[in-house]
Amino acid sequence: MKNILFDFISKYVSLTEDEMNAIGSADIFRSAKKGTILLKEGQRSKDSYFVLKGCIRTYYLLDSEEKTTAFYTEMEALTPPCVVNKTPSDYYVSCVEDTILTVSNSDMEAEINSKFPKFEIMCRMLSEELLAKHRIDFDAFKTSSPEQRYLNLLQSRPDLIQRVPQHQLASYLGIKPQSLSRLRARILEKKS
Amino acid sequence: MKNILFDFISKYVSLTEDEMNAIGSADIFRSAKKGTILLKEGQRSKDSYFVLKGCIRTYYLLDSEEKTTAFYTEMEALTPPCVVNKTPSDYYVSCVEDTILTVSNSDMEAEINSKFPKFEIMCRMLSEELLAKHRIDFDAFKTSSPEQRYLNLLQSRPDLIQRVPQHQLASYLGIKPQSLSRLRARILEKKS
DNA sequence: GCAAGTCGTTCACTTAAGTTAAGAAGAAAC
DNA sequence: GTTTCTTCTTAACTTAAGTGAACGACTTGC
């Protein structure tokens, strides 16, 4: 399991034995059952997550309705805005499936960053890369219709459509579950 | 003008006289007329931008139609995805108004970062902050209707609505200019 | 000063998403 | 094994965005 983490890190910096041991022995590996809530609205958490196996999602509770805005699967990292901004969280984070992940505190990260400048560099690279990717996703979302978004998702993350409930997918696509059903029926009809 | 840049930097790290001089004497300050295109689709640019005065926008050309996805005004920074990913740019960057900005090359930044670890830290903080902010914006976009988005924008960046042409605002809101006109008329009617 | 182009608005019509309600299929609870 | 809950789908109706066209107000260029 730890190998997944090291593989991920090695995309950015190369670690020495010592550094790998320091990370490997840190108490950050967790496993959580499907449905477990990792972060609640209003909490002041300092925890970041990195998914080793499984899937977690972020969602808002607006008008007592869940609005899912993101999914994180294998090899994806999430640092919630409340950690960066030191504010109470606006949203929930929960497990879509049984999930194995790392949970790391921002104080701990700050300490590691000051001890190993290598991590500072990795964090910068990772944030920059995520920001760039995120911008592209946002742009694609803005410039396309719900139907196009669904077709894009089918291309880019086909696994999500299988492993995630439709109503969560729908709000991820910015529409209601009924619209997603209809839209899927429409696409099937076009194909034939 | 340079003070704006230093004020911005000081939000993240404190600079020594030497460091300020190093930056101040760098040849990065530019001014560009309204309509100037800073980056074209297909270009392999390494330039990042920081707006000192004025406004720039990013837009895609899809089906020979401009799709504006972002505006950057005073004290805002843009590193296009093509710089991070070392790929040809998918979009254009152009000046909405006469603009004064800094244009800095990523090679130059890498050099500065390795010379002054302070900058590395600043870049990480900035990217993390931007990513968090961006996530919140994206989430707000996903979970709201065009009308709500317009009202949000009216709250959060009222200046944009004044300084930017309606048709650019419309595609920024993910709709057509006609829909924005209609939507505005609808809101006015509700108020009365 | 005039012509050409740009920009914003309005209108009529089409298309698709929101809403409300109902029902079928499957999973979880007892 | 039956009940209950959740999930997904379908349908009828409402609402709002997309489309195509037309018009007036403003620039921009000559």
PDB file of N, CA, C and O in Angstrom, chain A residues 60 62 67-70 72 77-79 81 84-85 90-91 113 120-121 123-124 127-132 134-139 141-143 171-172 174, chain B residues 60 62 67-70 72 77-79 81 84-85 90-91 113 120-121 123-124 127-132 134-139 141-143 171-172 174:
ATOM      1  N   TYR A  60     -21.704  19.627  -0.514  1.00  0.00           N
ATOM      2  CA  TYR A  60     -22.305  20.689   0.287  1.00  0.00           C
ATOM      3  C   TYR A  60     -23.716  20.250   0.663  1.00  0.00           C
ATOM      4  O   TYR A  60     -24.346  19.476  -0.073  1.00  0.00           O
ATOM      5  N   LEU A  62     -27.035  22.042   0.849  1.00  0.00           N
ATOM      6  CA  LEU A  62     -27.720  23.306   0.566  1.00  0.00           C
ATOM      7  C   LEU A  62     -29.208  23.034   0.474  1.00  0.00           C
ATOM      8  O   LEU A  62     -29.636  22.184  -0.298  1.00  0.00           O
ATOM      9  N   LYS A  67     -25.089  18.451  -2.570  1.00  0.00           N
ATOM     10  CA  LYS A  67     -24.529  18.864  -3.859  1.00  0.00           C
ATOM     11  C   LYS A  67     -23.090  18.365  -3.932  1.00  0.00           C
ATOM     12  O   LYS A  67     -22.203  18.948  -3.297  1.00  0.00           O
ATOM     13  N   THR A  68     -22.880  17.290  -4.661  1.00  0.00           N
ATOM     14  CA  THR A  68     -21.548  16.712  -4.781  1.00  0.00           C
ATOM     15  C   THR A  68     -20.726  17.502  -5.787  1.00  0.00           C
ATOM     16  O   THR A  68     -21.180  17.746  -6.909  1.00  0.00           O
ATOM     17  N   THR A  69     -19.524  17.920  -5.384  1.00  0.00           N
ATOM     18  CA  THR A  69     -18.728  18.758  -6.285  1.00  0.00           C
ATOM     19  C   THR A  69     -17.439  18.103  -6.755  1.00  0.00           C
ATOM     20  O   THR A  69     -16.837  18.565  -7.716  1.00  0.00           O
ATOM     21  N   ALA A  70     -16.993  17.045  -6.073  1.00  0.00           N
ATOM     22  CA  ALA A  70     -15.761  16.396  -6.531  1.00  0.00           C
ATOM     23  C   ALA A  70     -15.639  14.977  -6.014  1.00  0.00           C
ATOM     24  O   ALA A  70     -16.165  14.637  -4.946  1.00  0.00           O
ATOM     25  N   TYR A  72     -12.536  11.929  -5.474  1.00  0.00           N
ATOM     26  CA  TYR A  72     -11.104  11.660  -5.461  1.00  0.00           C
ATOM     27  C   TYR A  72     -10.901  10.157  -5.390  1.00  0.00           C
ATOM     28  O   TYR A  72     -11.401   9.510  -4.462  1.00  0.00           O
ATOM     29  N   ALA A  77      -5.105  13.570  -4.403  1.00  0.00           N
ATOM     30  CA  ALA A  77      -4.948  14.220  -3.106  1.00  0.00           C
ATOM     31  C   ALA A  77      -5.934  15.358  -2.939  1.00  0.00           C
ATOM     32  O   ALA A  77      -6.261  16.048  -3.896  1.00  0.00           O
ATOM     33  N   LEU A  78      -6.392  15.535  -1.717  1.00  0.00           N
ATOM     34  CA  LEU A  78      -7.313  16.630  -1.417  1.00  0.00           C
ATOM     35  C   LEU A  78      -6.875  17.376  -0.164  1.00  0.00           C
ATOM     36  O   LEU A  78      -6.743  16.791   0.902  1.00  0.00           O
ATOM     37  N   THR A  79      -6.638  18.666  -0.327  1.00  0.00           N
ATOM     38  CA  THR A  79      -6.454  19.551   0.820  1.00  0.00           C
ATOM     39  C   THR A  79      -7.647  20.504   0.818  1.00  0.00           C
ATOM     40  O   THR A  79      -7.740  21.378  -0.037  1.00  0.00           O
ATOM     41  N   PRO A  81     -10.277  23.486   1.335  1.00  0.00           N
ATOM     42  CA  PRO A  81     -10.039  24.923   1.495  1.00  0.00           C
ATOM     43  C   PRO A  81      -9.980  25.362   2.956  1.00  0.00           C
ATOM     44  O   PRO A  81      -9.223  26.279   3.288  1.00  0.00           O
ATOM     45  N   VAL A  84      -6.418  25.398   4.204  1.00  0.00           N
ATOM     46  CA  VAL A  84      -5.596  26.488   3.668  1.00  0.00           C
ATOM     47  C   VAL A  84      -6.011  27.828   4.280  1.00  0.00           C
ATOM     48  O   VAL A  84      -5.169  28.625   4.694  1.00  0.00           O
ATOM     49  N   ASN A  85      -7.323  28.051   4.340  1.00  0.00           N
ATOM     50  CA  ASN A  85      -7.837  29.348   4.792  1.00  0.00           C
ATOM     51  C   ASN A  85      -8.040  29.451   6.303  1.00  0.00           C
ATOM     52  O   ASN A  85      -8.403  30.513   6.800  1.00  0.00           O
ATOM     53  N   ASP A  90     -16.869  24.494   4.639  1.00  0.00           N
ATOM     54  CA  ASP A  90     -18.169  24.735   4.020  1.00  0.00           C
ATOM     55  C   ASP A  90     -18.812  23.430   3.573  1.00  0.00           C
ATOM     56  O   ASP A  90     -19.990  23.399   3.255  1.00  0.00           O
ATOM     57  N   TYR A  91     -17.992  22.369   3.518  1.00  0.00           N
ATOM     58  CA  TYR A  91     -18.564  21.138   2.982  1.00  0.00           C
ATOM     59  C   TYR A  91     -18.194  19.873   3.758  1.00  0.00           C
ATOM     60  O   TYR A  91     -17.464  19.934   4.749  1.00  0.00           O
ATOM     61  N   ASN A 113       8.180  20.092   5.796  1.00  0.00           N
ATOM     62  CA  ASN A 113       8.626  21.005   4.752  1.00  0.00           C
ATOM     63  C   ASN A 113       9.859  21.798   5.185  1.00  0.00           C
ATOM     64  O   ASN A 113      10.764  22.023   4.386  1.00  0.00           O
ATOM     65  N   GLU A 120       8.907  20.790   0.211  1.00  0.00           N
ATOM     66  CA  GLU A 120       8.389  22.109  -0.147  1.00  0.00           C
ATOM     67  C   GLU A 120       8.265  22.185  -1.669  1.00  0.00           C
ATOM     68  O   GLU A 120       7.248  22.612  -2.206  1.00  0.00           O
ATOM     69  N   ILE A 121       9.319  21.730  -2.340  1.00  0.00           N
ATOM     70  CA  ILE A 121       9.316  21.755  -3.808  1.00  0.00           C
ATOM     71  C   ILE A 121       8.214  20.858  -4.354  1.00  0.00           C
ATOM     72  O   ILE A 121       7.474  21.246  -5.256  1.00  0.00           O
ATOM     73  N   CYS A 123       5.450  20.013  -2.929  1.00  0.00           N
ATOM     74  CA  CYS A 123       4.146  20.626  -2.670  1.00  0.00           C
ATOM     75  C   CYS A 123       3.855  21.735  -3.671  1.00  0.00           C
ATOM     76  O   CYS A 123       2.738  21.860  -4.164  1.00  0.00           O
ATOM     77  N   ARG A 124       4.868  22.527  -3.979  1.00  0.00           N
ATOM     78  CA  ARG A 124       4.659  23.592  -4.955  1.00  0.00           C
ATOM     79  C   ARG A 124       4.305  22.999  -6.309  1.00  0.00           C
ATOM     80  O   ARG A 124       3.329  23.395  -6.950  1.00  0.00           O
ATOM     81  N   SER A 127       0.775  21.541  -6.244  1.00  0.00           N
ATOM     82  CA  SER A 127      -0.283  22.561  -6.245  1.00  0.00           C
ATOM     83  C   SER A 127      -0.407  23.218  -7.604  1.00  0.00           C
ATOM     84  O   SER A 127      -1.502  23.446  -8.100  1.00  0.00           O
ATOM     85  N   GLU A 128       0.738  23.527  -8.199  1.00  0.00           N
ATOM     86  CA  GLU A 128       0.704  24.178  -9.511  1.00  0.00           C
ATOM     87  C   GLU A 128       0.039  23.281 -10.532  1.00  0.00           C
ATOM     88  O   GLU A 128      -0.788  23.708 -11.327  1.00  0.00           O
ATOM     89  N   GLU A 129       0.416  22.016 -10.490  1.00  0.00           N
ATOM     90  CA  GLU A 129      -0.143  21.052 -11.436  1.00  0.00           C
ATOM     91  C   GLU A 129      -1.640  20.896 -11.222  1.00  0.00           C
ATOM     92  O   GLU A 129      -2.419  20.898 -12.186  1.00  0.00           O
ATOM     93  N   LEU A 130      -2.046  20.773  -9.957  1.00  0.00           N
ATOM     94  CA  LEU A 130      -3.463  20.616  -9.651  1.00  0.00           C
ATOM     95  C   LEU A 130      -4.245  21.849 -10.067  1.00  0.00           C
ATOM     96  O   LEU A 130      -5.348  21.748 -10.606  1.00  0.00           O
ATOM     97  N   LEU A 131      -3.664  23.020  -9.824  1.00  0.00           N
ATOM     98  CA  LEU A 131      -4.337  24.259 -10.196  1.00  0.00           C
ATOM     99  C   LEU A 131      -4.548  24.310 -11.699  1.00  0.00           C
ATOM    100  O   LEU A 131      -5.639  24.618 -12.179  1.00  0.00           O
ATOM    101  N   ALA A 132      -3.501  23.972 -12.445  1.00  0.00           N
ATOM    102  CA  ALA A 132      -3.605  23.982 -13.909  1.00  0.00           C
ATOM    103  C   ALA A 132      -4.682  23.004 -14.371  1.00  0.00           C
ATOM    104  O   ALA A 132      -5.531  23.335 -15.191  1.00  0.00           O
ATOM    105  N   HIS A 134      -7.159  21.831 -12.652  1.00  0.00           N
ATOM    106  CA  HIS A 134      -8.443  22.287 -12.153  1.00  0.00           C
ATOM    107  C   HIS A 134      -9.014  23.377 -13.048  1.00  0.00           C
ATOM    108  O   HIS A 134     -10.205  23.416 -13.344  1.00  0.00           O
ATOM    109  N   ARG A 135      -8.135  24.279 -13.503  1.00  0.00           N
ATOM    110  CA  ARG A 135      -8.567  25.353 -14.400  1.00  0.00           C
ATOM    111  C   ARG A 135      -9.129  24.763 -15.677  1.00  0.00           C
ATOM    112  O   ARG A 135     -10.164  25.202 -16.165  1.00  0.00           O
ATOM    113  N   ILE A 136      -8.436  23.783 -16.211  1.00  0.00           N
ATOM    114  CA  ILE A 136      -8.887  23.151 -17.453  1.00  0.00           C
ATOM    115  C   ILE A 136     -10.250  22.502 -17.251  1.00  0.00           C
ATOM    116  O   ILE A 136     -11.143  22.629 -18.080  1.00  0.00           O
ATOM    117  N   ASP A 137     -10.414  21.823 -16.119  1.00  0.00           N
ATOM    118  CA  ASP A 137     -11.703  21.189 -15.818  1.00  0.00           C
ATOM    119  C   ASP A 137     -12.812  22.235 -15.718  1.00  0.00           C
ATOM    120  O   ASP A 137     -13.904  22.046 -16.254  1.00  0.00           O
ATOM    121  N   PHE A 138     -12.529  23.304 -15.012  1.00  0.00           N
ATOM    122  CA  PHE A 138     -13.520  24.355 -14.821  1.00  0.00           C
ATOM    123  C   PHE A 138     -13.899  24.954 -16.177  1.00  0.00           C
ATOM    124  O   PHE A 138     -15.083  25.135 -16.495  1.00  0.00           O
ATOM    125  N   ASP A 139     -12.900  25.220 -16.980  1.00  0.00           N
ATOM    126  CA  ASP A 139     -13.141  25.790 -18.304  1.00  0.00           C
ATOM    127  C   ASP A 139     -14.012  24.851 -19.145  1.00  0.00           C
ATOM    128  O   ASP A 139     -14.960  25.279 -19.793  1.00  0.00           O
ATOM    129  N   PHE A 141     -16.063  22.685 -18.072  1.00  0.00           N
ATOM    130  CA  PHE A 141     -17.409  22.681 -17.491  1.00  0.00           C
ATOM    131  C   PHE A 141     -18.204  23.879 -17.984  1.00  0.00           C
ATOM    132  O   PHE A 141     -19.342  23.754 -18.438  1.00  0.00           O
ATOM    133  N   LYS A 142     -17.573  25.046 -17.923  1.00  0.00           N
ATOM    134  CA  LYS A 142     -18.238  26.287 -18.325  1.00  0.00           C
ATOM    135  C   LYS A 142     -18.635  26.296 -19.782  1.00  0.00           C
ATOM    136  O   LYS A 142     -19.677  26.817 -20.147  1.00  0.00           O
ATOM    137  N   THR A 143     -17.771  25.735 -20.601  1.00  0.00           N
ATOM    138  CA  THR A 143     -17.979  25.862 -22.042  1.00  0.00           C
ATOM    139  C   THR A 143     -18.775  24.702 -22.639  1.00  0.00           C
ATOM    140  O   THR A 143     -18.875  24.591 -23.847  1.00  0.00           O
ATOM    141  N   SER A 171     -25.333  15.656  -9.561  1.00  0.00           N
ATOM    142  CA  SER A 171     -25.010  16.980  -9.020  1.00  0.00           C
ATOM    143  C   SER A 171     -23.561  17.352  -9.351  1.00  0.00           C
ATOM    144  O   SER A 171     -23.245  18.520  -9.495  1.00  0.00           O
ATOM    145  N   TYR A 172     -22.712  16.339  -9.514  1.00  0.00           N
ATOM    146  CA  TYR A 172     -21.348  16.603  -9.984  1.00  0.00           C
ATOM    147  C   TYR A 172     -21.374  17.232 -11.373  1.00  0.00           C
ATOM    148  O   TYR A 172     -20.556  18.083 -11.715  1.00  0.00           O
ATOM    149  N   GLY A 174     -23.782  19.075 -12.362  1.00  0.00           N
ATOM    150  CA  GLY A 174     -24.515  20.332 -12.253  1.00  0.00           C
ATOM    151  C   GLY A 174     -25.981  20.233 -12.622  1.00  0.00           C
ATOM    152  O   GLY A 174     -26.602  21.238 -12.951  1.00  0.00           O
TER     153      GLY A 174
ATOM    154  N   TYR B  60     -11.260  30.737 -25.005  1.00  0.00           N
ATOM    155  CA  TYR B  60     -11.079  29.678 -25.993  1.00  0.00           C
ATOM    156  C   TYR B  60     -11.789  30.096 -27.272  1.00  0.00           C
ATOM    157  O   TYR B  60     -12.756  30.860 -27.232  1.00  0.00           O
ATOM    158  N   LEU B  62     -13.910  28.267 -29.811  1.00  0.00           N
ATOM    159  CA  LEU B  62     -14.569  26.995 -30.106  1.00  0.00           C
ATOM    160  C   LEU B  62     -15.668  27.239 -31.129  1.00  0.00           C
ATOM    161  O   LEU B  62     -16.536  28.091 -30.917  1.00  0.00           O
ATOM    162  N   LYS B  67     -15.089  31.857 -26.059  1.00  0.00           N
ATOM    163  CA  LYS B  67     -15.646  31.440 -24.768  1.00  0.00           C
ATOM    164  C   LYS B  67     -14.726  31.963 -23.672  1.00  0.00           C
ATOM    165  O   LYS B  67     -13.650  31.389 -23.445  1.00  0.00           O
ATOM    166  N   THR B  68     -15.127  33.035 -23.028  1.00  0.00           N
ATOM    167  CA  THR B  68     -14.307  33.628 -21.973  1.00  0.00           C
ATOM    168  C   THR B  68     -14.464  32.838 -20.686  1.00  0.00           C
ATOM    169  O   THR B  68     -15.584  32.589 -20.246  1.00  0.00           O
ATOM    170  N   THR B  69     -13.325  32.442 -20.084  1.00  0.00           N
ATOM    171  CA  THR B  69     -13.431  31.606 -18.885  1.00  0.00           C
ATOM    172  C   THR B  69     -12.897  32.277 -17.626  1.00  0.00           C
ATOM    173  O   THR B  69     -13.176  31.815 -16.527  1.00  0.00           O
ATOM    174  N   ALA B  70     -12.117  33.349 -17.775  1.00  0.00           N
ATOM    175  CA  ALA B  70     -11.597  34.007 -16.567  1.00  0.00           C
ATOM    176  C   ALA B  70     -11.161  35.435 -16.841  1.00  0.00           C
ATOM    177  O   ALA B  70     -10.751  35.759 -17.959  1.00  0.00           O
ATOM    178  N   TYR B  72      -8.671  38.517 -14.980  1.00  0.00           N
ATOM    179  CA  TYR B  72      -7.678  38.807 -13.956  1.00  0.00           C
ATOM    180  C   TYR B  72      -7.507  40.311 -13.866  1.00  0.00           C
ATOM    181  O   TYR B  72      -7.191  40.953 -14.869  1.00  0.00           O
ATOM    182  N   ALA B  77      -2.764  36.984 -10.325  1.00  0.00           N
ATOM    183  CA  ALA B  77      -1.702  36.337 -11.087  1.00  0.00           C
ATOM    184  C   ALA B  77      -2.241  35.189 -11.918  1.00  0.00           C
ATOM    185  O   ALA B  77      -3.159  34.494 -11.496  1.00  0.00           O
ATOM    186  N   LEU B  78      -1.677  35.017 -13.090  1.00  0.00           N
ATOM    187  CA  LEU B  78      -2.067  33.908 -13.963  1.00  0.00           C
ATOM    188  C   LEU B  78      -0.852  33.181 -14.499  1.00  0.00           C
ATOM    189  O   LEU B  78       0.014  33.769 -15.131  1.00  0.00           O
ATOM    190  N   THR B  79      -0.774  31.881 -14.200  1.00  0.00           N
ATOM    191  CA  THR B  79       0.186  31.000 -14.855  1.00  0.00           C
ATOM    192  C   THR B  79      -0.627  30.042 -15.708  1.00  0.00           C
ATOM    193  O   THR B  79      -1.297  29.165 -15.179  1.00  0.00           O
ATOM    194  N   PRO B  81      -2.014  27.025 -17.961  1.00  0.00           N
ATOM    195  CA  PRO B  81      -1.720  25.595 -17.888  1.00  0.00           C
ATOM    196  C   PRO B  81      -0.614  25.168 -18.845  1.00  0.00           C
ATOM    197  O   PRO B  81       0.164  24.273 -18.524  1.00  0.00           O
ATOM    198  N   VAL B  84       2.748  25.194 -17.121  1.00  0.00           N
ATOM    199  CA  VAL B  84       2.938  24.110 -16.157  1.00  0.00           C
ATOM    200  C   VAL B  84       3.111  22.772 -16.871  1.00  0.00           C
ATOM    201  O   VAL B  84       4.001  21.991 -16.544  1.00  0.00           O
ATOM    202  N   ASN B  85       2.259  22.538 -17.874  1.00  0.00           N
ATOM    203  CA  ASN B  85       2.256  21.236 -18.549  1.00  0.00           C
ATOM    204  C   ASN B  85       3.215  21.145 -19.730  1.00  0.00           C
ATOM    205  O   ASN B  85       3.344  20.077 -20.333  1.00  0.00           O
ATOM    206  N   ASP B  90      -4.128  25.970 -25.014  1.00  0.00           N
ATOM    207  CA  ASP B  90      -5.466  25.696 -25.529  1.00  0.00           C
ATOM    208  C   ASP B  90      -6.260  26.986 -25.691  1.00  0.00           C
ATOM    209  O   ASP B  90      -7.304  26.994 -26.317  1.00  0.00           O
ATOM    210  N   TYR B  91      -5.747  28.059 -25.073  1.00  0.00           N
ATOM    211  CA  TYR B  91      -6.551  29.290 -25.114  1.00  0.00           C
ATOM    212  C   TYR B  91      -5.749  30.554 -25.399  1.00  0.00           C
ATOM    213  O   TYR B  91      -4.533  30.514 -25.544  1.00  0.00           O
ATOM    214  N   ASN B 113      13.880  30.699  -7.665  1.00  0.00           N
ATOM    215  CA  ASN B 113      13.442  29.780  -6.624  1.00  0.00           C
ATOM    216  C   ASN B 113      14.606  29.011  -6.028  1.00  0.00           C
ATOM    217  O   ASN B 113      14.653  28.791  -4.817  1.00  0.00           O
ATOM    218  N   GLU B 120      10.341  29.982  -3.311  1.00  0.00           N
ATOM    219  CA  GLU B 120       9.745  28.657  -3.415  1.00  0.00           C
ATOM    220  C   GLU B 120       8.564  28.572  -2.458  1.00  0.00           C
ATOM    221  O   GLU B 120       7.485  28.124  -2.825  1.00  0.00           O
ATOM    222  N   ILE B 121       8.781  29.036  -1.236  1.00  0.00           N
ATOM    223  CA  ILE B 121       7.720  29.014  -0.229  1.00  0.00           C
ATOM    224  C   ILE B 121       6.547  29.883  -0.649  1.00  0.00           C
ATOM    225  O   ILE B 121       5.387  29.478  -0.549  1.00  0.00           O
ATOM    226  N   CYS B 123       5.665  30.707  -3.652  1.00  0.00           N
ATOM    227  CA  CYS B 123       4.967  30.075  -4.763  1.00  0.00           C
ATOM    228  C   CYS B 123       4.062  28.952  -4.292  1.00  0.00           C
ATOM    229  O   CYS B 123       2.935  28.811  -4.760  1.00  0.00           O
ATOM    230  N   ARG B 124       4.545  28.172  -3.327  1.00  0.00           N
ATOM    231  CA  ARG B 124       3.706  27.100  -2.813  1.00  0.00           C
ATOM    232  C   ARG B 124       2.476  27.670  -2.130  1.00  0.00           C
ATOM    233  O   ARG B 124       1.343  27.264  -2.393  1.00  0.00           O
ATOM    234  N   SER B 127       0.067  29.089  -4.754  1.00  0.00           N
ATOM    235  CA  SER B 127      -0.639  28.053  -5.511  1.00  0.00           C
ATOM    236  C   SER B 127      -1.699  27.387  -4.661  1.00  0.00           C
ATOM    237  O   SER B 127      -2.815  27.146  -5.105  1.00  0.00           O
ATOM    238  N   GLU B 128      -1.341  27.081  -3.414  1.00  0.00           N
ATOM    239  CA  GLU B 128      -2.305  26.426  -2.528  1.00  0.00           C
ATOM    240  C   GLU B 128      -3.516  27.314  -2.313  1.00  0.00           C
ATOM    241  O   GLU B 128      -4.660  26.856  -2.376  1.00  0.00           O
ATOM    242  N   GLU B 129      -3.238  28.589  -2.085  1.00  0.00           N
ATOM    243  CA  GLU B 129      -4.328  29.537  -1.842  1.00  0.00           C
ATOM    244  C   GLU B 129      -5.211  29.665  -3.077  1.00  0.00           C
ATOM    245  O   GLU B 129      -6.439  29.656  -2.977  1.00  0.00           O
ATOM    246  N   LEU B 130      -4.582  29.799  -4.242  1.00  0.00           N
ATOM    247  CA  LEU B 130      -5.335  29.936  -5.483  1.00  0.00           C
ATOM    248  C   LEU B 130      -6.162  28.695  -5.759  1.00  0.00           C
ATOM    249  O   LEU B 130      -7.305  28.777  -6.183  1.00  0.00           O
ATOM    250  N   LEU B 131      -5.555  27.530  -5.492  1.00  0.00           N
ATOM    251  CA  LEU B 131      -6.274  26.278  -5.717  1.00  0.00           C
ATOM    252  C   LEU B 131      -7.506  26.214  -4.825  1.00  0.00           C
ATOM    253  O   LEU B 131      -8.601  25.892  -5.287  1.00  0.00           O
ATOM    254  N   ALA B 132      -7.352  26.566  -3.565  1.00  0.00           N
ATOM    255  CA  ALA B 132      -8.483  26.550  -2.628  1.00  0.00           C
ATOM    256  C   ALA B 132      -9.565  27.509  -3.100  1.00  0.00           C
ATOM    257  O   ALA B 132     -10.748  27.157  -3.146  1.00  0.00           O
ATOM    258  N   HIS B 134     -10.037  28.652  -6.080  1.00  0.00           N
ATOM    259  CA  HIS B 134     -10.562  28.179  -7.354  1.00  0.00           C
ATOM    260  C   HIS B 134     -11.589  27.081  -7.144  1.00  0.00           C
ATOM    261  O   HIS B 134     -12.619  27.032  -7.806  1.00  0.00           O
ATOM    262  N   ARG B 135     -11.290  26.191  -6.190  1.00  0.00           N
ATOM    263  CA  ARG B 135     -12.217  25.107  -5.890  1.00  0.00           C
ATOM    264  C   ARG B 135     -13.542  25.673  -5.420  1.00  0.00           C
ATOM    265  O   ARG B 135     -14.605  25.205  -5.818  1.00  0.00           O
ATOM    266  N   ILE B 136     -13.474  26.664  -4.564  1.00  0.00           N
ATOM    267  CA  ILE B 136     -14.692  27.282  -4.032  1.00  0.00           C
ATOM    268  C   ILE B 136     -15.490  27.911  -5.165  1.00  0.00           C
ATOM    269  O   ILE B 136     -16.711  27.763  -5.238  1.00  0.00           O
ATOM    270  N   ASP B 137     -14.803  28.595  -6.073  1.00  0.00           N
ATOM    271  CA  ASP B 137     -15.477  29.216  -7.219  1.00  0.00           C
ATOM    272  C   ASP B 137     -16.156  28.163  -8.091  1.00  0.00           C
ATOM    273  O   ASP B 137     -17.300  28.333  -8.509  1.00  0.00           O
ATOM    274  N   PHE B 138     -15.423  27.104  -8.353  1.00  0.00           N
ATOM    275  CA  PHE B 138     -15.953  26.036  -9.202  1.00  0.00           C
ATOM    276  C   PHE B 138     -17.195  25.427  -8.549  1.00  0.00           C
ATOM    277  O   PHE B 138     -18.231  25.225  -9.185  1.00  0.00           O
ATOM    278  N   ASP B 139     -17.090  25.162  -7.255  1.00  0.00           N
ATOM    279  CA  ASP B 139     -18.209  24.587  -6.528  1.00  0.00           C
ATOM    280  C   ASP B 139     -19.417  25.509  -6.592  1.00  0.00           C
ATOM    281  O   ASP B 139     -20.542  25.056  -6.818  1.00  0.00           O
ATOM    282  N   PHE B 141     -20.084  27.651  -8.832  1.00  0.00           N
ATOM    283  CA  PHE B 141     -20.595  27.643 -10.204  1.00  0.00           C
ATOM    284  C   PHE B 141     -21.477  26.422 -10.430  1.00  0.00           C
ATOM    285  O   PHE B 141     -22.590  26.528 -10.946  1.00  0.00           O
ATOM    286  N   LYS B 142     -20.974  25.282 -10.015  1.00  0.00           N
ATOM    287  CA  LYS B 142     -21.705  24.028 -10.217  1.00  0.00           C
ATOM    288  C   LYS B 142     -23.031  24.019  -9.503  1.00  0.00           C
ATOM    289  O   LYS B 142     -24.014  23.475 -10.004  1.00  0.00           O
ATOM    290  N   THR B 143     -23.060  24.569  -8.309  1.00  0.00           N
ATOM    291  CA  THR B 143     -24.252  24.425  -7.475  1.00  0.00           C
ATOM    292  C   THR B 143     -25.234  25.577  -7.646  1.00  0.00           C
ATOM    293  O   THR B 143     -26.186  25.682  -6.877  1.00  0.00           O
ATOM    294  N   SER B 171     -20.386  34.629 -21.450  1.00  0.00           N
ATOM    295  CA  SER B 171     -19.759  33.318 -21.586  1.00  0.00           C
ATOM    296  C   SER B 171     -19.000  32.962 -20.305  1.00  0.00           C
ATOM    297  O   SER B 171     -18.879  31.793 -19.963  1.00  0.00           O
ATOM    298  N   TYR B 172     -18.540  33.979 -19.569  1.00  0.00           N
ATOM    299  CA  TYR B 172     -17.931  33.733 -18.257  1.00  0.00           C
ATOM    300  C   TYR B 172     -18.952  33.093 -17.311  1.00  0.00           C
ATOM    301  O   TYR B 172     -18.613  32.251 -16.490  1.00  0.00           O
ATOM    302  N   GLY B 174     -21.315  31.219 -18.367  1.00  0.00           N
ATOM    303  CA  GLY B 174     -21.712  29.955 -18.979  1.00  0.00           C
ATOM    304  C   GLY B 174     -22.996  30.037 -19.790  1.00  0.00           C
ATOM    305  O   GLY B 174     -23.648  29.016 -20.002  1.00  0.00           O
TER     306      GLY B 174
END
